[in-house]
Structure formats: structure tokens, C-alpha cells
mmCIF file of C-alpha atoms in Angstrom:
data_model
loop_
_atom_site.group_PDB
_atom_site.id
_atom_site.type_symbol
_atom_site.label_atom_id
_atom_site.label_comp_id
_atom_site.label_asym_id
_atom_site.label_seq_id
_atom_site.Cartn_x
_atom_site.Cartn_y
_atom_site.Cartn_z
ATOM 1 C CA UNK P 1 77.421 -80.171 -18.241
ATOM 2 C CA UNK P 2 77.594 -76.357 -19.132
ATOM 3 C CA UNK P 3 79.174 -76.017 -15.846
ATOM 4 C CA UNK P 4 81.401 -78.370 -15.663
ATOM 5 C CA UNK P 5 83.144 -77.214 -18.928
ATOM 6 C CA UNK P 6 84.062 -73.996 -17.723
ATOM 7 C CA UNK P 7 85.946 -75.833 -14.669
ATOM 8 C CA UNK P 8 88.916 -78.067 -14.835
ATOM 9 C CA UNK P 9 87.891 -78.766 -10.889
ATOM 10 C CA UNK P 10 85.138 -81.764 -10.859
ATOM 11 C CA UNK P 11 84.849 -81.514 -6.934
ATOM 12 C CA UNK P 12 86.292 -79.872 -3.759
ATOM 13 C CA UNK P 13 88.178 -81.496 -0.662
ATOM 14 C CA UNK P 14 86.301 -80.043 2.618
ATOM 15 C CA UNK P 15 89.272 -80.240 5.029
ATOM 16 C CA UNK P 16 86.739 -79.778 7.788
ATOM 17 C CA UNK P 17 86.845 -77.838 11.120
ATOM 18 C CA UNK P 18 90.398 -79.981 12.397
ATOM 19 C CA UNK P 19 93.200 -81.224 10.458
ATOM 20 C CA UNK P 20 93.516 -83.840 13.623
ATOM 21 C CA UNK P 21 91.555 -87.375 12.999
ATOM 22 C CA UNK P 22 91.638 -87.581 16.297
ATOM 23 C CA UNK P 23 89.913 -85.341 17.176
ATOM 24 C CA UNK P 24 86.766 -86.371 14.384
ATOM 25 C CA UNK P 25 85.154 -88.864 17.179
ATOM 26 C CA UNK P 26 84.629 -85.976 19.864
ATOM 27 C CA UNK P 27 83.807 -83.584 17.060
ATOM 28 C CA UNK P 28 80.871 -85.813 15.107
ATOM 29 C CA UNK P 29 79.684 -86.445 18.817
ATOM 30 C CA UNK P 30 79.419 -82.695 19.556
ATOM 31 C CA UNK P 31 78.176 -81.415 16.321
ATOM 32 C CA UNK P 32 75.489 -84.482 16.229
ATOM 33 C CA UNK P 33 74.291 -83.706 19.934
ATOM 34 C CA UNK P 34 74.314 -79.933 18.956
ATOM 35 C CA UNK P 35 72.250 -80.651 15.460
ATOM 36 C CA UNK P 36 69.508 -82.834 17.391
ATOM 37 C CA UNK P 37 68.936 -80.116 19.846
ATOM 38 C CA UNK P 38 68.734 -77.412 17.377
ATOM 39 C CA UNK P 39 66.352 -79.297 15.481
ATOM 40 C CA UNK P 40 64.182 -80.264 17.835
ATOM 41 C CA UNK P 41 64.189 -76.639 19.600
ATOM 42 C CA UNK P 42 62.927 -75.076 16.609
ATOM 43 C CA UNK P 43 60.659 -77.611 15.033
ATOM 44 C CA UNK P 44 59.181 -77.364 18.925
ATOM 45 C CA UNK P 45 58.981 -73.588 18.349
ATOM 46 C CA UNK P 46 57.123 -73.861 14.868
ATOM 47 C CA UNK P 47 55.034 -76.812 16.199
ATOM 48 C CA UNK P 48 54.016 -75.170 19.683
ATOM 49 C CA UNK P 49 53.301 -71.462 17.677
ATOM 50 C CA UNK P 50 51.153 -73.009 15.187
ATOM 51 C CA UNK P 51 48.916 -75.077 17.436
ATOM 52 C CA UNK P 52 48.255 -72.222 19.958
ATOM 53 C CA UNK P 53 45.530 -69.349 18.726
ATOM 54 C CA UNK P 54 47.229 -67.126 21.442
ATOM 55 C CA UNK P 55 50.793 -66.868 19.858
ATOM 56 C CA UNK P 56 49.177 -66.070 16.408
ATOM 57 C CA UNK P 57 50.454 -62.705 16.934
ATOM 58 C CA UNK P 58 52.709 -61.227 14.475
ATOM 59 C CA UNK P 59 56.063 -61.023 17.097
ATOM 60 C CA UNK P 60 55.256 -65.006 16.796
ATOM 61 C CA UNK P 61 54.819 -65.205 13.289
ATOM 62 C CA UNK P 62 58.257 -63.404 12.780
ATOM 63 C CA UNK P 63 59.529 -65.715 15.362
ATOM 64 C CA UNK P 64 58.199 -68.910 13.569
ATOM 65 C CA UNK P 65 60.092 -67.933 10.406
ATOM 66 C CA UNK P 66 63.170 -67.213 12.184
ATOM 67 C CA UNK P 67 63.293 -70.842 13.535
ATOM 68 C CA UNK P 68 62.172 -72.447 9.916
ATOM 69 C CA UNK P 69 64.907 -70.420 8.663
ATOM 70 C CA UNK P 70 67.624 -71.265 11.112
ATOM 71 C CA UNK P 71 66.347 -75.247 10.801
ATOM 72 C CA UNK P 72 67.353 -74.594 7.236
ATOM 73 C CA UNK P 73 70.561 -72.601 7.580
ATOM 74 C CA UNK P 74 71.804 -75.453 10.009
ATOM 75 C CA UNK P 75 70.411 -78.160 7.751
ATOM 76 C CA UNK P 76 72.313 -77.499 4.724
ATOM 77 C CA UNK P 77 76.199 -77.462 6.467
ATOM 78 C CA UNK P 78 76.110 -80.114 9.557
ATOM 79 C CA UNK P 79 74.549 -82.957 8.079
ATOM 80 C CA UNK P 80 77.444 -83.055 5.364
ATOM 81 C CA UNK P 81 80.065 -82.288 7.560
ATOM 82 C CA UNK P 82 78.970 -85.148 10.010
ATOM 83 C CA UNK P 83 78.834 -87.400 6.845
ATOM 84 C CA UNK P 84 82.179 -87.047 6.063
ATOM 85 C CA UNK P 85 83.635 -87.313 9.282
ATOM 86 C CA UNK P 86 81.399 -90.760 9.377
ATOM 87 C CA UNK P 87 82.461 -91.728 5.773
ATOM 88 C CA UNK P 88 86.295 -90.584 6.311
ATOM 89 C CA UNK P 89 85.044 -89.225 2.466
ATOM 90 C CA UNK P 90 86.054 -85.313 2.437
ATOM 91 C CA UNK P 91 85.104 -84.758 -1.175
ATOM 92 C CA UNK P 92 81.860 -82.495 -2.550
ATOM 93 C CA UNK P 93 81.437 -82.306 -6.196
ATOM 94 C CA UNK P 94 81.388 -79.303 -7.982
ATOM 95 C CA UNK P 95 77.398 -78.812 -8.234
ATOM 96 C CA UNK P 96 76.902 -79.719 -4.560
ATOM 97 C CA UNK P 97 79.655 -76.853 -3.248
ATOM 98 C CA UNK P 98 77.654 -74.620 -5.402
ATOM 99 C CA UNK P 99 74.333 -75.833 -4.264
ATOM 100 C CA UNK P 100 74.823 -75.779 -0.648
ATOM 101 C CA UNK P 101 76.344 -72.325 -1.364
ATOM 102 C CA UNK P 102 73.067 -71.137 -2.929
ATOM 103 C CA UNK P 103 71.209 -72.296 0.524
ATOM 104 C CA UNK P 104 73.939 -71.185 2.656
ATOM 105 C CA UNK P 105 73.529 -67.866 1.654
ATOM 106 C CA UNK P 106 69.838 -67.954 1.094
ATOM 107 C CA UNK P 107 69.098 -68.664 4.444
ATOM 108 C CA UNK P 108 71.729 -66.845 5.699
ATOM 109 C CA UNK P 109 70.100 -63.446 4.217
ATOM 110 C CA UNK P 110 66.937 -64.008 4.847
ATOM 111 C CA UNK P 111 67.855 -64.771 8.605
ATOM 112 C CA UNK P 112 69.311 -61.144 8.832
ATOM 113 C CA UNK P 113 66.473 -59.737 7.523
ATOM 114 C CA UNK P 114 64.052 -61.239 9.528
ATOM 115 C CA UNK P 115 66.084 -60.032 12.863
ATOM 116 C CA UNK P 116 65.594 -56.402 11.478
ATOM 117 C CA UNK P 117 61.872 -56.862 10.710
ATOM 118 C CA UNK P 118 61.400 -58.384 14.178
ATOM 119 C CA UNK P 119 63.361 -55.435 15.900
ATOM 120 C CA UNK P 120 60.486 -53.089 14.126
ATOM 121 C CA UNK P 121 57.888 -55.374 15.457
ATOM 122 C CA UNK P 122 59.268 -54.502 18.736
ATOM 123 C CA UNK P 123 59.831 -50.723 18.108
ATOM 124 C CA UNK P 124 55.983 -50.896 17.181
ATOM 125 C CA UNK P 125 54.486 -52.347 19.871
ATOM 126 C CA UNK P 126 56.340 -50.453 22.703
ATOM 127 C CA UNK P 127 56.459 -47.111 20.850
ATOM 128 C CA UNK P 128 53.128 -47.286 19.206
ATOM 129 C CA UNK P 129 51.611 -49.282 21.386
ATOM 130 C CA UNK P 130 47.469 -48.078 20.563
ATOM 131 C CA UNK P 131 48.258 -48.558 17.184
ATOM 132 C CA UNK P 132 50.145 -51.813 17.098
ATOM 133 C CA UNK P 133 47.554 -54.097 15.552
ATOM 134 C CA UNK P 134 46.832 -51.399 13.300
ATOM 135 C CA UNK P 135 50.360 -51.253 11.810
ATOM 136 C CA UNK P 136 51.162 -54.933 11.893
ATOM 137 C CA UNK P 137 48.618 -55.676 10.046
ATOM 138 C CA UNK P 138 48.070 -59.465 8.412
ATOM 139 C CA UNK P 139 49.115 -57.765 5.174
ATOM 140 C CA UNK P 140 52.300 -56.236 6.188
ATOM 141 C CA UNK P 141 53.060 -58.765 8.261
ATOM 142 C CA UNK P 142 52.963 -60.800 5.296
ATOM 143 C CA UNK P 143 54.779 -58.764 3.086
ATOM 144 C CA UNK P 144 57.447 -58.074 5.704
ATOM 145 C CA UNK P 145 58.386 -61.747 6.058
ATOM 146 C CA UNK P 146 57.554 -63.003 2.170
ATOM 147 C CA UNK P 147 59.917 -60.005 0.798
ATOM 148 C CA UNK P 148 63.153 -61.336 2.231
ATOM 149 C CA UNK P 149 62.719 -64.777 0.750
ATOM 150 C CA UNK P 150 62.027 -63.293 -2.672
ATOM 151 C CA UNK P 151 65.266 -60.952 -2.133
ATOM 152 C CA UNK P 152 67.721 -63.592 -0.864
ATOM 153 C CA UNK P 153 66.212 -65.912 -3.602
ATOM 154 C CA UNK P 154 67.889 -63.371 -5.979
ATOM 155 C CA UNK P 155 70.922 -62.172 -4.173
ATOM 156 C CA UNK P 156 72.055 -65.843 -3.791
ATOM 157 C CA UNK P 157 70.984 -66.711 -7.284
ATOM 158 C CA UNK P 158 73.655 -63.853 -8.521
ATOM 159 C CA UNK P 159 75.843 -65.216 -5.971
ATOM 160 C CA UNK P 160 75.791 -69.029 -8.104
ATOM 161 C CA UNK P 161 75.590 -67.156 -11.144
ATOM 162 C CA UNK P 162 78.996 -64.965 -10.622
ATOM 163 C CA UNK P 163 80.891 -67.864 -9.207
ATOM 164 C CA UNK P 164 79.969 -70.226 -12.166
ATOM 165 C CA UNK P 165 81.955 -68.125 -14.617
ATOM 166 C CA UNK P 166 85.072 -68.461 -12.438
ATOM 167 C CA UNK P 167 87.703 -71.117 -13.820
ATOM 168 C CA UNK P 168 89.366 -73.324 -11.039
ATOM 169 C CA UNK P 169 92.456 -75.350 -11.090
ATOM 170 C CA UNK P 170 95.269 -76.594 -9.087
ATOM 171 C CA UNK P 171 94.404 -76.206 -5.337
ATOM 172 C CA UNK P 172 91.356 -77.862 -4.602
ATOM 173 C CA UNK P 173 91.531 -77.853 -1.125
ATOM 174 C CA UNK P 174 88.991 -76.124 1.183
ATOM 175 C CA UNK P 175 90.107 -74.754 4.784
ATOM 176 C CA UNK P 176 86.325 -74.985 5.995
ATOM 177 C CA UNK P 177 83.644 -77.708 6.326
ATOM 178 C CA UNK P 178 81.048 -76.087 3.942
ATOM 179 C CA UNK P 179 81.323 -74.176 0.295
ATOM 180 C CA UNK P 180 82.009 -70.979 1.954
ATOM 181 C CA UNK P 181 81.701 -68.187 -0.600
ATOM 182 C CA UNK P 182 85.068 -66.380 0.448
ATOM 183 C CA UNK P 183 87.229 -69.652 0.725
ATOM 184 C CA UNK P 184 86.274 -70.760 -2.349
ATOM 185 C CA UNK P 185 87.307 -67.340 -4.261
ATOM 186 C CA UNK P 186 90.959 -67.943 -3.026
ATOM 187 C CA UNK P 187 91.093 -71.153 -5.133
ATOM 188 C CA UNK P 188 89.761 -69.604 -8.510
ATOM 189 C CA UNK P 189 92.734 -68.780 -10.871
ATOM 190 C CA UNK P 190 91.004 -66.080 -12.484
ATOM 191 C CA UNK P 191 89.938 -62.402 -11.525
ATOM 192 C CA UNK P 192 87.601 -62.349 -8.671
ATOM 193 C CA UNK P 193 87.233 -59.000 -8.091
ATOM 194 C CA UNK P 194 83.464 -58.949 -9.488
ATOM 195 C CA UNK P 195 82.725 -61.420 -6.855
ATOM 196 C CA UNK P 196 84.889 -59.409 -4.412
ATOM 197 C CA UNK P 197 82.897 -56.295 -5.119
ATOM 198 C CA UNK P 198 79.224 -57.830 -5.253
ATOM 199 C CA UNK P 199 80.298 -59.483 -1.493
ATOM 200 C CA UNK P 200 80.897 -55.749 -0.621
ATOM 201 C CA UNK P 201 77.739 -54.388 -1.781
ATOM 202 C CA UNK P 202 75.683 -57.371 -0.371
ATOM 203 C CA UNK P 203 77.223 -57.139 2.820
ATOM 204 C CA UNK P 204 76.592 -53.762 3.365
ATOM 205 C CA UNK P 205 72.690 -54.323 2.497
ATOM 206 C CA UNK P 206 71.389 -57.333 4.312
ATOM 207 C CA UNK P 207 74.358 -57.177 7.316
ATOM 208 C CA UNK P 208 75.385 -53.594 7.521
ATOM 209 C CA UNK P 209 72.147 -51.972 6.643
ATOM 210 C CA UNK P 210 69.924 -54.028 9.268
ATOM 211 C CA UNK P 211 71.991 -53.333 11.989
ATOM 212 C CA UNK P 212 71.918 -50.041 11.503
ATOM 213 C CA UNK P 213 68.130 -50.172 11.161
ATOM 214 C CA UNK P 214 68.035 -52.240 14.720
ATOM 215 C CA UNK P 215 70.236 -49.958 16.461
ATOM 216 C CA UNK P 216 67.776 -47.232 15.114
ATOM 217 C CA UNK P 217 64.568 -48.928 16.343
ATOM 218 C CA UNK P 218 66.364 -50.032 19.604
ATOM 219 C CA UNK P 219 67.427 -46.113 19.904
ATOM 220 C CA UNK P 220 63.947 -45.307 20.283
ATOM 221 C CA UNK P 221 62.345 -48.040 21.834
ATOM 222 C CA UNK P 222 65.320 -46.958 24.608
ATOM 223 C CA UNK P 223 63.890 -43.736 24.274
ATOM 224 C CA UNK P 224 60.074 -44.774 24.880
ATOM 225 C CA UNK P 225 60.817 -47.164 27.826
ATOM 226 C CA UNK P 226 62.772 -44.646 30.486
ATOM 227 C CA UNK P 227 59.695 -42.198 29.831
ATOM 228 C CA UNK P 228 57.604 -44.785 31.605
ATOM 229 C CA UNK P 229 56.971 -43.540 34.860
ATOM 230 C CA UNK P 230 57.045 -46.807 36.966
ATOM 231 C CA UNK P 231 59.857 -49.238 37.578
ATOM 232 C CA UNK P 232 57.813 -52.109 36.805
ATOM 233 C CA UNK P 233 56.516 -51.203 33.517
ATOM 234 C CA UNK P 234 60.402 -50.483 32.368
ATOM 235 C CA UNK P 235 61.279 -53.863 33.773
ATOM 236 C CA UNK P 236 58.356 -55.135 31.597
ATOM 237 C CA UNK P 237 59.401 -53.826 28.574
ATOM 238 C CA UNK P 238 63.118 -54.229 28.594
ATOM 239 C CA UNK P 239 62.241 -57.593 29.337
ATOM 240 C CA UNK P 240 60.142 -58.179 25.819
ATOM 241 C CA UNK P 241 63.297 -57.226 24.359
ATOM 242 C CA UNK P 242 66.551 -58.565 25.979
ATOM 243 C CA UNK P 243 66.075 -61.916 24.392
ATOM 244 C CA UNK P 244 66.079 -60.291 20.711
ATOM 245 C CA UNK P 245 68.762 -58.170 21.353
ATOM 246 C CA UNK P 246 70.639 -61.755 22.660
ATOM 247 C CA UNK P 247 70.041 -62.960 18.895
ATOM 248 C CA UNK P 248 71.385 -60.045 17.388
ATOM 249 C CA UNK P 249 74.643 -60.260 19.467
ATOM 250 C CA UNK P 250 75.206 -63.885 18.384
ATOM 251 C CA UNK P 251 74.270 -63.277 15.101
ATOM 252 C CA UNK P 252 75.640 -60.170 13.772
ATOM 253 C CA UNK P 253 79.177 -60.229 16.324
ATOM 254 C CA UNK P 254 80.083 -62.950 13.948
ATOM 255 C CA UNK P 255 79.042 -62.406 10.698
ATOM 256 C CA UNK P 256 80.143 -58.620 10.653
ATOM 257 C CA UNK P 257 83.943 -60.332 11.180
ATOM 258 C CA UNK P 258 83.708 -62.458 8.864
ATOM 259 C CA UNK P 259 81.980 -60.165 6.246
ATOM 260 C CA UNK P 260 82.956 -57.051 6.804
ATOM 261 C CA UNK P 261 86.635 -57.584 8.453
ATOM 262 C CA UNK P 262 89.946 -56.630 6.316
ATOM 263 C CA UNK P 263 90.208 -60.339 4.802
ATOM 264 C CA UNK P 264 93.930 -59.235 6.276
ATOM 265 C CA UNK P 265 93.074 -59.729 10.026
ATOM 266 C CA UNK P 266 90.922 -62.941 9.026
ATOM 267 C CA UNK P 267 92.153 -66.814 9.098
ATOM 268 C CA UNK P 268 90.904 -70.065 7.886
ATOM 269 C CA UNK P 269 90.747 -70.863 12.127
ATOM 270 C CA UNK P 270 88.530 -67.342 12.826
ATOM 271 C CA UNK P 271 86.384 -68.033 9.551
ATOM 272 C CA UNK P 272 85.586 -71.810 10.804
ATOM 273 C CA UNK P 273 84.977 -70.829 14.506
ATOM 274 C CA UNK P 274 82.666 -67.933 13.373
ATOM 275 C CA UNK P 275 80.688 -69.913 11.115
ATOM 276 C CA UNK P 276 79.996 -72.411 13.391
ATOM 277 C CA UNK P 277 78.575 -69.285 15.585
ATOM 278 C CA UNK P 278 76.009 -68.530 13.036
ATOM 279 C CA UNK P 279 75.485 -71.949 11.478
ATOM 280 C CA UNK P 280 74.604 -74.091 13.953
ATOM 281 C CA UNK P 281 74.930 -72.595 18.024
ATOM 282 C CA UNK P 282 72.565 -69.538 17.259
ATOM 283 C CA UNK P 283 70.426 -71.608 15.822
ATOM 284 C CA UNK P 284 70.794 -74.151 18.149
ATOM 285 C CA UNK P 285 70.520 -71.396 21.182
ATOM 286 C CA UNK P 286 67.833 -69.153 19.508
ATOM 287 C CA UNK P 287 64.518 -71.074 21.019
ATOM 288 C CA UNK P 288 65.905 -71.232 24.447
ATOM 289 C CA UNK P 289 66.283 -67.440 24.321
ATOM 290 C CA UNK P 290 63.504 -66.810 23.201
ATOM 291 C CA UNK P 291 60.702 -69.448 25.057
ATOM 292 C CA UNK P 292 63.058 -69.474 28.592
ATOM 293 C CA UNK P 293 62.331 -65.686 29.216
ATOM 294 C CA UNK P 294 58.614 -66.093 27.888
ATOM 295 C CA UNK P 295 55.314 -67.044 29.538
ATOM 296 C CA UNK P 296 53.085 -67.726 26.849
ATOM 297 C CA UNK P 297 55.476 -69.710 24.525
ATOM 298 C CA UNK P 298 56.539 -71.893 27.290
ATOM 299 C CA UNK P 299 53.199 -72.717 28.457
ATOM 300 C CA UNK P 300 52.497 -73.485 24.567
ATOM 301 C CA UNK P 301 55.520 -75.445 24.666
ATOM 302 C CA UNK P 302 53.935 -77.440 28.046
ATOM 303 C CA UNK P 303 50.426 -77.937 26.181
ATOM 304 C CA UNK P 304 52.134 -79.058 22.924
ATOM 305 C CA UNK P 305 54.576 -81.793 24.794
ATOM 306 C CA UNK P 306 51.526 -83.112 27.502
ATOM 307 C CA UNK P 307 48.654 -82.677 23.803
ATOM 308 C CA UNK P 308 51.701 -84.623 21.406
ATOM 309 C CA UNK P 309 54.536 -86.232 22.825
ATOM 310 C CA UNK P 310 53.068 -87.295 25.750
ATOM 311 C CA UNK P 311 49.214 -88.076 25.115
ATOM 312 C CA UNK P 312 46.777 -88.576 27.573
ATOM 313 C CA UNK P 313 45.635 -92.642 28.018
#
């Protein structure tokens, strides 16, 4: 109720991705197909990396968060989207935008974090390699993929927390298909510029900051790989990682223009299109990067399908 009273806006109108009803058919019948395959590519990754002693390895551990995570991130937008477009209903109430907010953002972090930590797993085991199971040990392994949940847990609490104060009235129209953060601080009729500032300042830590940390590691691992002397083992280890640095093209080409873009070169079209980038299709793409170009986790994959889905009579 406490919330409520400091709003004269009881819910939002999610205008959605087209402004065509025509176009709602082919669009629930994409973003359903693409939803089913992202789920079942990750919950296959989680499934196939926790059955298999081999891929308890910490690159697979990091990897198995990253695909709970992106289930999550994906969870919390399409479902609602593709019940509206079902329900011709385009309304959210005021303490479900903020809720699916929360998540967006919580997963959201915590998925740029964990491509950093995994780009230092990397930097590790080709520039370190004698010492690898040394340094990625069970106990920093831990603590490097616990620490961003309990620091987007925060950050997106102070997100909710920040917003809540904010009075809305009038417009209550949303040019997106999820509680976007930056969307929703055009409708507020009061100062924003707290919000604005604390977007700035988390931006630059868990977007900005990681990147610069991966194009750090990815400076040396560079580095380490053309001192190999043979062809081969260069092939080797570019190979181990040209389908992370596929994840981190997806994922941070779009969220640095949507974050960290003049909001004057930004539109409602560019802010959709991108976050359907990082929402849903690099989720949706991240397990085929990472299990087509790799042995072990497809032959996992293979034993898991013939072991599960297909049992033997």
C-alpha cells in the first residue's frame, strides 16, 4: 500500500515491440519458438554439466551459471510479453513493472559479471597454465561466481528503492515490452536526475568496468598465444576462446548503446531491438556457441540425450 500512495499511476500500458496487431501473430510465433529453444539450450547445458564428472571444471562451472542466469534474464520479459499479445491485455500493475525491473536488472548484472570472471578463467589457464588448478581453486571459484549475485542483489535493490520515491502521472504509456528502467524515468513527473546519475555510476561498474577488464585479460592471453612456437598449439588456444569472445560481442555491442549512448542518439525502436539482443537471442544463442565449437560438452550433451531423453529399453 506504501507504494501505491506515493503514485497516482496503479499500472503501466506495455505497448510492446509493434504498434501493428498484425503483426502480433508472426511475432508471439517467433518469440515463442525463440523462448523454447533458449530454454531448452540452457537447461541442456546445466543438465549435461552437472551429470558429467569431466566438465566439473571451473570454465564449466562459470559456464553453468551463465546459462541459469540467462534462463532467468529471458524468463522474466518473454513470458509476459507473449501473454499479452495472447490476452490482447497490455496492462502491468505498478508492483509487477517494478518487480520484473528488480529481476531484469538482477540478472542482467550478474550476467556481465560472470562474462568478466569467465574471461579471467581463460586468461588463467592459457597464461598460467602450471598453475591453473592452483588459482581456480574450489574456493575462489566459489567466491568469484557467489559475489556477483550478492552485488546485483544490492545494485538492483537500490535500483527499486530509487524508483519507488518517484511520483507518476499522466502518460502511462510504455514504448517497450518490459519495465525498462530508462523508459520508465521519462514518464515520472518529478526530478529524476538521482536515478539518472546512479544509472551512470552503475553502468560504468558492471558494463564499462568488465569490458575493460576482458579486453585486459584478452590483451594478454593475445600476448601468451603468438609466443607459442607451433601453429597448432595457437590454433588450439584461440580456439578455447573464440566462442567467449562471440558472447561478449552479443552481449556488450548492445548493452553499451543502450547504457552508455547519449539518450540523444537513442529511440524507443533502437532500445526495443537492442533489448531483445540481450534478453532473449544471446541467451537463446549462448549454448550453441559455446557446446558447437566444444568436444567434451557435446559429447556430454550426446550421453545426457541417449542416458535421459532417450533411455535405453
Amino acid at each position: 500500500m506504501e507504494i501505491r500512495n506515493k503514485t497516482s499511476t496503479s499500472e503501466f500500458i506495455l505497448l510492446g515491440l509493434s504498434e501493428y496487431p498484425e503483426q502480433e501473430t508472426l511475432l508471439f510465433a517467433l518469440f515463442l519458438c525463440m523462448y523454447v529453444v533458449m530454454a531448452m539450450g540452457n537447461l541442456l547445458i546445466i543438465l549435461a554439466i552437472t551429470s558429467d564428472s569431466h566438465l566439473h571444471t571451473p570454465m564449466y562451472f562459470f559456464l553453468a551459471n551463465l546459462s541459469l542466469v540467462d534462463f532467468g534474464l529471458a524468463t522474466n520479459t518473454v513470458p509476459k510479453m507473449l501473454v499479452n499479445i495472447q490476452t490482447k491485455s497490455k496492462s502491468i500493475s505498478y508492483s509487477c513493472c517494478l518487480t520484473q525491473m528488480y529481476f531484469f536488472h538482477f540478472f542482467g548484472i550478474i550476467d556481465s559479471v560472470l562474462i568478466a570472471v569467465m574471461a579471467y578463467d581463460r586468461f588463467v589457464a592459457i597464461c598460467h597454465p602450471l598453475h591453473y588448478t592452483t588459482i581456480m581453486s574450489p574456493r575462489l571459484c566459489g567466491l568469484l561466481a557467489g559475489t556477483p549475485w550478492m552485488f546485483s542483489y544490492f545494485i538492483s535493490l537500490t535500483h527499486i528503492l530509487l524508483m519507488v520515491r518517484l511520483v507518476f502521472c499522466g502518460n502511462n504509456k510504455i514504448p517497450h515490452y518490459f519495465c525498462d528502467l530508462t523508459p520508465l524515468l521519462r514518464l515520472s513527473c518529478t526530478d529524476t536526475s538521482v536515478n539518472k546519475i546512479f544509472v551512470l555510476i552503475v553502468a560504468g561498474m558492471v558494463i564499462a568496468t568488465p569490458f575493460i577488464c576482458i579486453l585486459a585479460s584478452y590483451v594478454r592471453i593475445i600476448v601468451a598465444i603468438m609466443k607459442v612456437p607451433s601453429a597448432g598449439g595457437r590454433k588450439k588456444a584461440f580456439s578455447t576462446c573464440s566462442s567467449h569472445l562471440s558472447v561478449v560481442t552479443l552481449l556488450y555491442g548492445t548493452t553499451i548503446g543502450v547504457y552508455l549512448c547519449p539518450s540523444s542518439v537513442r529511440t524507443a525502436v533502437k532500445e526495443k531491438a537492442s533489448a531483445v539482443m540481450y534478453t532473449l537471442v544471446t541467451p537463446m544463442l549462448n549454448p550453441f556457441i559455446y557446446s558447437l565449437r566444444n568436444r567434451d560438452l557435446k559429447e556430454a550433451l550426446r550421453n545426457l540425450i541417449s542416458k535421459k531423453i532417450i533411455p535405453s529399453s
